[in-house]
Amino acid sequence: MKSLLMHNPVVVAAGWIGAYIFITVLPLLILLIYPPTGRELWTEFSVALGFIGLAMMALQFALTARINRIEASYGVDIILQFHRYISLVAFAFILLHPLILFVVQPETRGLLNFVTAPWRARAAVVGTLALILLIVTTIWRQQLKIPYEPWRTSHGILAVLAISLGLAHGLGVGYYLNLFWKAVLWTAIALTALWLLIYVRLVKPMFMTKKPYLVEEVRQERGDVWTLALRPRGHEGFRFEPGQFAWITLGISPFRMREHPFSMSSSGDNTERIEFSIKALGDFTKRIKDVEPGTKAFLDGPYGVFTTDRYEDTAGFVLIAGGIGITPMISMLLTHAERQDERPYILIYASKTWDDITFREELHELQQKLDLSVFHVLKDPPEDWSGETGYVDKELLERHIPKRRGTRQYFICASPKMMDQVEAALHQLEVPTTNIHMEHFNLV
Ligand SMILES: Cc1cc2nc3c(=O)[nH]c(=O)nc-3n(C[C@H](O)[C@H](O)[C@H](O)COP(=O)(O)OP(=O)(O)OC[C@H]3O[C@@H](n4cnc5c(N)ncnc54)[C@H](O)[C@@H]3O)c2cc1C
C-alpha cells in the first residue's frame, strides 16, 4: 500500500508541494515554538515575512537543480514557471520586511545610511539590491538585449550573493538566530542551497564527463534544420520516453556550463544512436551544420513530461506542431511505429512552405507503418495546393480532430503565439484541459 502510494504520480507531486510548504514555514514553526518576547505584533510579522522570503529564495536552488525526481512530477517548464512566479512572491516578502519596520519603528530608517549603518544592515541593503538586479535582468532580459549565457552566469552569482547576504543579515541581527539550533537550521538551509549549487556546477558535469558521446553524423533536413546523430562512447547511452529532451554540451567540457536543451528526434527505444534536429536560429544553433563527425558531446537527460508514454490507456493522439516543434512529435511517431502501435494518430503540422516541411518524406513513410493522418498547414502554399492554409484555428481543428474529443491526448509544440491560439481553440472545442499537453521551446 505504502509503495503503491509512493509510485502514484499525483501523490508524489502533492508530496513535493507539501515538502516545499513545510520547508518554507519551518523557520516560522520554530519561532512559534520558541517565540521571542517583548516585540510588538507588526515587528514579529515583518521578521516572519523576511524569514519566509529567505527560505523561499534558498529553495529556488532546488527548483533549478534539475533534480530528476522533482522534474519527473511536473516537467521542466512548469517548474521554471513556478520558479519565476514564486521568486516574485519571495521578493515581495523580503521587501515588505524592512518596509513594515520603517513604518512601525521609524528609527530603523537610519539603517539605510550606508556610512553609519552596522554591517548587518549593509548586508541587507546590498543583498536586496542584488535581488532587484536579478529580477530586473530576468524579466526584461530580452528588452535589455542581454545574451542568454552572460545572463545565466550573472543570475547564479546574484542569487548566491542575495542569499548569503540575507543569511548574514539574519545571523548579524542575532535576535532570532542566537539560539544554537535556530542558527543550525539556517546554516542547514544555506548549506543545502550551497550543495545544490556544487551539485549542478561540479558533481553533475563530473558524471557527464564519464559518459561521453561522439557525433556520428550531421544531416541536413528541410526547413534549415540539421540533425545531429550521437553515439554513446564506452557506455550504453540512455533510453527516453519519446517527446523528452536533453541538455547538450558540444565540443567543450560540461564544466563550462554552456549547454542547450533539445528534444530528441529519434526513437526513444534506440539507445545506440540518439538524434536531435536543430533549427539554425542563433549563435549555437547556426554552428551545428559545421560540427565535424567525431566531435565529443555530453548529454544531461532525459527530462520532460511531454510524452505519449504517459498515456498508455488512451485511445489515440492528436499532435499539433509548428515549424521546429515537430521534433518531439517525430520521436513519438518513430517510437510508436517501431512498437507497432495500432492506435490512431493525427498530426496537424504548420510550416511556411511545402519545401520547408521538416521530415516531410519521413512523415509520408510513417503513414505506411502507423495509423497516421497528416494534415499540413502552409503559410505560403504553392498555387496548386488544395490542403490547409493560414492559422491553426478552431475551425481548422474542428475539421480534423475526432468528435469524441475526450478520448484522445493532445500534444502541442510550436511558437508561443501558435501554442496559445491552439490551446484556446481546443478549450473552445471542449477538449478537457487534462488532455492538453504543451512543450515550450523558450524557457527564459
Ligand atoms: C525543452 C526544449 C526543447 C527544445 N527542443 C528543440 C529542438 O528539438 N530543436 C531546436 O531547434 N530547438 C529546440 N529548443 C530550442 C533551443 O534550445 C534554442 O533554440 C537554442 O538553445 C538557442 O540557442 P542559440 O545560441 O542558437 O540562440 P540564441 O539566439 O543565442 O538564443 C535564442 C533564445 O534561445 C534561448 N536559449 C539560448 N541559449 C540557451 C540555453 N543554453 N539554454 C536554454 N535556452 C537558451 C534563449 O531564450 C534565447 O533568447 C528547445 C528548447 C527547449 C526549452
XYZ file of C-alpha atoms and ligand atoms in Angstrom:
497
model
C 0.000 0.000 0.000
C 2.775 2.386 1.050
C 4.812 1.554 -2.033
C 1.728 1.949 -4.272
C 1.206 5.439 -2.882
C 4.875 6.302 -3.369
C 4.578 5.411 -7.050
C 1.339 7.270 -7.663
C 2.398 10.393 -9.646
C -0.351 12.544 -8.092
C 0.688 11.533 -4.570
C 4.361 12.135 -5.360
C 3.607 15.553 -6.897
C 1.478 16.511 -3.867
C 4.296 15.273 -1.606
C 6.778 17.679 -3.220
C 4.351 20.567 -2.741
C 3.915 19.553 0.905
C 7.703 19.411 1.375
C 8.057 22.859 -0.221
C 5.452 24.413 2.071
C 6.909 22.661 5.125
C 10.450 23.931 4.488
C 9.157 27.429 3.753
C 7.241 27.693 7.006
C 9.740 25.730 9.119
C 11.515 28.863 10.371
C 8.111 30.188 11.452
C 7.225 26.980 13.285
C 10.452 27.351 15.216
C 9.574 30.955 16.027
C 6.180 29.771 17.267
C 7.715 27.112 19.494
C 10.299 29.483 20.919
C 8.763 32.932 20.491
C 10.997 35.898 21.171
C 9.433 38.081 23.833
C 8.820 41.772 24.155
C 8.313 42.617 20.460
C 5.131 44.017 19.055
C 2.994 42.166 16.526
C 3.953 44.159 13.397
C 7.649 43.738 14.089
C 7.148 39.992 14.503
C 5.115 39.899 11.319
C 7.763 41.746 9.333
C 10.504 39.423 10.594
C 8.336 36.426 9.748
C 7.971 37.690 6.174
C 11.743 38.114 5.918
C 12.319 34.540 7.088
C 9.759 33.046 4.724
C 11.180 35.066 1.820
C 14.700 33.886 2.609
C 13.640 30.225 2.882
C 11.827 30.540 -0.462
C 14.911 32.034 -2.057
C 17.041 29.158 -0.754
C 14.536 26.684 -2.218
C 14.955 28.303 -5.629
C 18.244 26.415 -5.897
C 16.383 23.112 -5.523
C 13.905 24.130 -8.225
C 16.628 24.837 -10.787
C 18.999 21.995 -9.909
C 17.245 19.694 -12.445
C 16.617 17.025 -9.836
C 15.123 14.211 -11.911
C 12.631 13.101 -9.280
C 11.110 16.555 -8.835
C 11.248 17.262 -12.550
C 9.519 13.963 -13.407
C 6.469 15.033 -11.386
C 5.812 18.320 -13.157
C 8.080 18.891 -16.185
C 10.837 21.456 -16.526
C 8.706 24.282 -17.896
C 6.155 24.081 -15.069
C 8.965 24.050 -12.506
C 10.689 27.015 -14.150
C 7.400 28.872 -14.354
C 6.878 28.241 -10.648
C 10.496 29.320 -10.015
C 9.778 32.582 -11.852
C 6.487 33.429 -10.142
C 7.470 32.316 -6.668
C 10.613 34.453 -6.870
C 8.328 37.497 -7.134
C 6.397 36.366 -4.060
C 9.657 35.792 -2.146
C 10.896 39.190 -3.280
C 7.671 40.864 -2.082
C 8.041 39.181 1.340
C 11.674 40.235 1.598
C 10.878 43.816 0.607
C 7.906 44.060 2.979
C 10.169 43.058 5.878
C 12.101 46.392 6.028
C 9.152 48.455 4.746
C 6.966 47.398 7.688
C 9.835 48.048 10.091
C 10.367 51.531 8.657
C 6.712 52.305 9.385
C 6.346 50.776 12.857
C 9.858 51.701 14.037
C 10.751 54.914 12.192
C 14.207 54.990 13.828
C 15.178 51.932 11.724
C 15.136 54.123 8.605
C 18.576 55.346 9.700
C 19.856 51.851 8.815
C 19.633 52.858 5.169
C 22.537 55.246 5.674
C 25.295 53.068 4.281
C 28.072 55.047 6.019
C 26.759 54.864 9.544
C 24.749 51.640 9.384
C 26.109 48.491 11.090
C 27.411 45.746 8.766
C 24.302 43.590 9.195
C 22.145 46.392 7.766
C 24.602 46.951 4.922
C 24.436 43.232 4.135
C 20.649 43.500 3.916
C 20.802 46.542 1.617
C 23.360 45.010 -0.771
C 21.501 41.660 -0.732
C 18.226 43.389 -1.620
C 19.911 45.372 -4.403
C 21.350 42.114 -5.791
C 17.851 40.658 -5.727
C 16.385 43.662 -7.531
C 19.101 43.447 -10.200
C 18.469 39.708 -10.570
C 14.745 40.215 -11.080
C 15.081 43.159 -13.473
C 17.660 41.389 -15.672
C 15.465 38.288 -15.791
C 12.088 39.838 -16.537
C 13.478 42.284 -19.100
C 16.425 40.201 -20.376
C 15.305 40.350 -23.994
C 14.410 44.059 -23.900
C 17.796 44.778 -22.275
C 19.381 42.631 -25.010
C 21.346 40.520 -22.543
C 22.534 37.340 -24.294
C 21.494 34.091 -22.623
C 24.927 32.864 -21.448
C 26.107 36.023 -19.607
C 22.608 36.333 -18.153
C 22.744 32.786 -16.812
C 26.158 33.320 -15.175
C 25.151 36.627 -13.602
C 21.838 35.106 -12.466
C 23.712 32.446 -10.455
C 26.168 34.939 -8.949
C 23.427 37.408 -7.949
C 21.345 34.601 -6.412
C 24.250 33.356 -4.273
C 25.051 36.928 -3.246
C 21.453 37.729 -2.276
C 21.009 34.548 -0.202
C 24.362 34.733 1.591
C 23.874 38.394 2.453
C 20.314 37.699 3.614
C 21.544 34.950 5.881
C 24.452 37.073 7.112
C 21.926 39.794 7.930
C 19.809 37.330 9.916
C 22.815 35.988 11.802
C 24.093 39.535 12.410
C 20.793 40.704 13.859
C 21.056 37.662 16.083
C 17.824 38.302 17.932
C 16.118 35.389 16.241
C 19.094 33.288 15.383
C 21.071 33.397 18.603
C 19.665 30.151 19.874
C 22.091 27.415 18.868
C 19.657 25.230 16.988
C 17.955 28.102 15.199
C 21.337 29.003 13.805
C 21.774 25.318 12.944
C 18.526 25.334 10.972
C 19.540 28.345 8.922
C 23.029 27.075 8.386
C 21.497 23.771 7.175
C 19.258 25.627 4.727
C 22.224 27.672 3.476
C 24.448 24.594 3.191
C 21.751 22.714 1.263
C 21.500 25.598 -1.184
C 25.294 25.597 -1.479
C 25.335 21.825 -2.017
C 22.765 22.140 -4.807
C 24.969 24.737 -6.454
C 28.011 22.456 -6.172
C 25.916 19.545 -7.449
C 24.837 21.465 -10.548
C 28.189 23.098 -11.268
C 30.627 20.305 -10.335
C 29.065 16.926 -9.488
C 26.678 16.665 -12.434
C 29.287 17.788 -15.023
C 31.724 15.278 -13.492
C 29.251 12.423 -14.031
C 28.630 13.685 -17.559
C 32.339 13.536 -18.440
C 32.258 9.824 -17.614
C 29.564 9.228 -20.249
C 30.698 10.977 -23.442
C 29.052 10.761 -26.869
C 30.594 11.177 -30.303
C 28.960 12.984 -33.191
C 28.362 10.310 -35.808
C 26.597 12.330 -38.456
C 25.295 15.813 -39.196
C 22.471 15.624 -41.723
C 20.585 18.432 -43.410
C 16.789 18.368 -43.202
C 14.197 20.558 -44.855
C 13.492 23.971 -43.284
C 17.085 24.950 -42.308
C 17.197 22.158 -39.757
C 20.239 19.953 -39.053
C 20.067 16.549 -37.455
C 22.899 15.737 -35.086
C 23.322 11.990 -34.530
C 25.237 10.989 -31.386
C 26.623 7.587 -30.415
C 27.454 6.776 -26.800
C 31.131 6.030 -26.270
C 32.014 3.384 -23.685
C 28.534 3.248 -22.139
C 25.000 2.297 -23.071
C 23.510 5.723 -23.715
C 20.063 6.320 -22.324
C 16.538 5.198 -23.036
C 13.994 8.004 -23.113
C 10.286 8.474 -23.444
C 9.532 9.911 -26.908
C 8.936 13.668 -26.617
C 11.503 14.185 -23.870
C 14.570 16.383 -24.202
C 18.173 16.610 -23.023
C 20.735 19.363 -22.465
C 23.603 19.087 -24.966
C 27.172 20.264 -24.448
C 29.015 20.119 -27.743
C 32.772 20.129 -28.281
C 33.619 21.631 -24.878
C 33.820 20.413 -21.284
C 30.495 20.148 -19.394
C 32.114 22.151 -16.582
C 31.827 25.220 -18.804
C 28.043 25.156 -18.378
C 27.241 26.115 -21.947
C 24.599 23.539 -22.659
C 21.430 23.891 -24.723
C 18.133 21.988 -24.429
C 16.883 19.972 -27.425
C 14.158 17.364 -27.835
C 15.331 14.009 -29.086
C 14.057 13.414 -32.627
C 14.916 9.699 -32.877
C 13.150 6.658 -31.452
C 13.174 6.519 -27.657
C 13.941 2.816 -27.784
C 17.173 3.216 -29.766
C 19.804 3.982 -27.134
C 22.714 3.346 -29.517
C 22.112 6.408 -31.638
C 20.381 9.449 -30.244
C 19.374 12.172 -32.679
C 18.499 15.844 -32.240
C 17.135 18.002 -35.041
C 18.135 21.612 -34.644
C 16.838 24.709 -36.387
C 19.572 27.224 -37.232
C 18.329 30.278 -35.370
C 21.067 31.760 -33.154
C 24.760 31.645 -32.155
C 24.858 27.982 -31.184
C 22.258 26.507 -33.491
C 23.745 28.153 -36.606
C 27.028 26.348 -35.917
C 25.528 22.832 -35.904
C 25.964 22.371 -39.655
C 29.748 22.812 -39.275
C 30.156 20.294 -36.459
C 32.649 17.613 -37.501
C 31.847 13.902 -37.037
C 33.929 12.638 -34.107
C 33.302 15.791 -32.023
C 32.732 14.975 -28.351
C 29.331 15.711 -26.857
C 27.804 15.349 -23.399
C 24.152 14.876 -22.551
C 22.201 15.666 -19.417
C 18.842 13.988 -19.639
C 16.308 12.756 -20.362
C 13.932 15.375 -18.988
C 10.334 16.349 -19.550
C 6.803 15.031 -19.194
C 5.745 15.876 -22.756
C 5.467 12.287 -23.842
C 2.887 9.889 -25.208
C 4.361 7.171 -22.980
C 2.479 8.586 -20.005
C -0.843 7.739 -21.649
C -0.726 4.014 -22.306
C -4.501 3.677 -21.916
C -5.579 6.470 -24.242
C -7.472 5.653 -27.456
C -5.227 7.795 -29.705
C -3.262 11.002 -30.095
C -3.589 14.384 -31.784
C -0.210 16.023 -32.370
C -0.150 19.707 -33.312
C 3.223 21.124 -34.364
C 4.525 24.344 -35.855
C 7.969 24.529 -37.529
C 10.714 23.026 -35.383
C 8.048 21.947 -32.864
C 7.901 18.761 -34.959
C 10.964 17.252 -33.203
C 9.229 15.719 -30.162
C 6.372 14.558 -32.434
C 8.646 12.745 -34.897
C 10.262 10.955 -31.963
C 6.816 9.885 -30.718
C 5.787 8.659 -34.173
C 9.055 6.793 -34.847
C 8.940 5.115 -31.442
C 5.312 4.039 -31.772
C 5.891 2.813 -35.337
C 8.737 0.617 -34.075
C 6.487 -0.666 -31.309
C 3.798 -1.421 -33.930
C 1.261 0.619 -32.039
C -2.193 0.260 -33.605
C -3.822 3.341 -32.128
C -4.772 6.263 -34.433
C -2.510 9.320 -34.683
C -3.435 12.675 -36.196
C -0.676 15.177 -36.979
C -1.578 18.787 -37.769
C 1.650 20.418 -38.868
C 2.098 24.112 -39.723
C 5.038 25.079 -41.932
C 5.926 28.063 -44.049
C 6.128 26.460 -47.488
C 5.849 22.978 -48.982
C 9.630 22.802 -49.344
C 10.167 23.870 -45.725
C 8.314 20.928 -44.194
C 10.904 19.284 -41.949
C 10.646 15.454 -42.095
C 8.125 15.654 -44.982
C 9.320 12.392 -46.543
C 9.764 10.643 -43.181
C 6.172 11.511 -42.232
C 4.938 10.098 -45.523
C 6.825 6.857 -44.826
C 5.466 6.708 -41.278
C 1.939 6.740 -42.705
C 2.678 3.293 -44.125
C 3.681 1.961 -40.692
C 1.192 3.668 -38.372
C -2.489 4.609 -38.421
C -1.342 8.189 -39.034
C -3.238 11.034 -40.724
C -1.078 14.055 -41.567
C -2.589 17.467 -42.294
C -0.057 20.032 -43.490
C -0.983 23.666 -42.943
C 1.014 26.056 -45.132
C 1.562 29.762 -44.666
C 2.717 30.313 -48.283
C 1.205 27.406 -50.247
C 2.060 26.614 -53.879
C -0.573 27.590 -56.458
C -1.951 24.085 -56.931
C -2.252 23.477 -53.135
C -5.623 22.125 -52.057
C -4.742 21.465 -48.415
C -4.996 23.674 -45.328
C -3.530 27.182 -45.219
C -3.215 30.056 -42.727
C -3.561 29.615 -38.969
C -4.392 26.527 -36.967
C -7.642 27.824 -35.515
C -10.842 26.422 -34.086
C -12.456 25.784 -37.493
C -9.393 24.007 -38.851
C -9.095 21.833 -35.756
C -12.801 21.035 -35.838
C -12.368 19.646 -39.356
C -9.697 17.154 -38.298
C -9.944 16.164 -34.658
C -12.315 13.372 -33.620
C -15.821 14.167 -32.399
C -15.303 12.327 -29.100
C -12.578 14.715 -28.023
C -12.016 13.452 -24.518
C -10.887 10.070 -25.844
C -7.572 11.469 -27.197
C -4.487 13.123 -25.753
C -3.396 16.358 -27.465
C 0.255 17.409 -27.752
C 1.194 20.933 -28.889
C 4.670 22.231 -29.689
C 5.075 25.382 -31.770
C 5.868 29.092 -31.472
C 4.483 30.661 -28.266
C 1.818 32.528 -30.266
C 0.599 29.439 -32.104
C 0.575 27.408 -28.897
C -1.610 29.986 -27.152
C -4.022 30.091 -30.096
C -4.253 26.321 -30.413
C -4.727 25.884 -26.687
C -7.565 28.456 -26.680
C -9.169 26.776 -29.718
C -9.003 23.341 -28.091
C -10.684 24.770 -24.996
C -13.449 26.197 -27.181
C -13.852 22.757 -28.720
C -14.310 21.379 -25.212
C -11.183 19.274 -25.136
C -10.608 18.554 -21.429
C -7.713 20.615 -20.048
C -6.115 17.488 -18.610
C -5.840 16.046 -22.136
C -3.813 19.013 -23.455
C -0.009 18.852 -23.164
C 2.379 21.567 -24.290
C 6.136 21.865 -24.706
C 7.639 25.352 -24.735
C 10.978 25.724 -26.504
C 11.671 29.065 -24.854
C 12.396 28.542 -21.182
C 13.654 32.100 -20.499
C 12.538 21.755 -23.828
C 13.160 22.361 -25.064
C 13.306 21.602 -26.207
C 13.863 22.173 -27.339
N 13.979 21.410 -28.454
C 14.481 21.945 -29.584
C 14.616 21.161 -30.774
O 14.289 19.975 -30.808
N 15.136 21.760 -31.860
C 15.524 23.066 -31.871
O 15.989 23.554 -32.905
N 15.384 23.852 -30.759
C 14.898 23.312 -29.628
N 14.807 24.085 -28.490
C 15.223 25.490 -28.548
C 16.743 25.605 -28.409
O 17.144 25.203 -27.114
C 17.174 27.053 -28.623
O 16.782 27.444 -29.916
C 18.675 27.192 -28.570
O 19.145 26.899 -27.266
C 19.037 28.606 -28.959
O 20.430 28.779 -28.832
P 21.235 29.774 -29.801
O 22.509 30.135 -29.120
O 21.358 29.207 -31.160
O 20.274 31.001 -29.951
P 20.268 32.452 -29.259
O 19.933 33.391 -30.368
O 21.559 32.652 -28.536
O 19.142 32.287 -28.269
C 17.803 32.367 -28.651
C 16.958 32.109 -27.403
O 17.078 30.717 -27.067
C 17.151 30.571 -25.637
N 18.451 29.981 -25.297
C 19.660 30.301 -25.790
N 20.623 29.564 -25.236
C 20.008 28.766 -24.362
C 20.452 27.768 -23.476
N 21.742 27.480 -23.336
N 19.531 27.139 -22.691
C 18.225 27.454 -22.786
N 17.734 28.371 -23.612
C 18.614 29.016 -24.395
C 17.027 31.957 -25.049
O 15.671 32.207 -24.747
C 17.467 32.851 -26.156
O 16.914 34.134 -26.060
C 14.275 23.528 -27.344
C 14.155 24.274 -26.191
C 13.612 23.707 -25.060
C 13.487 24.528 -23.818
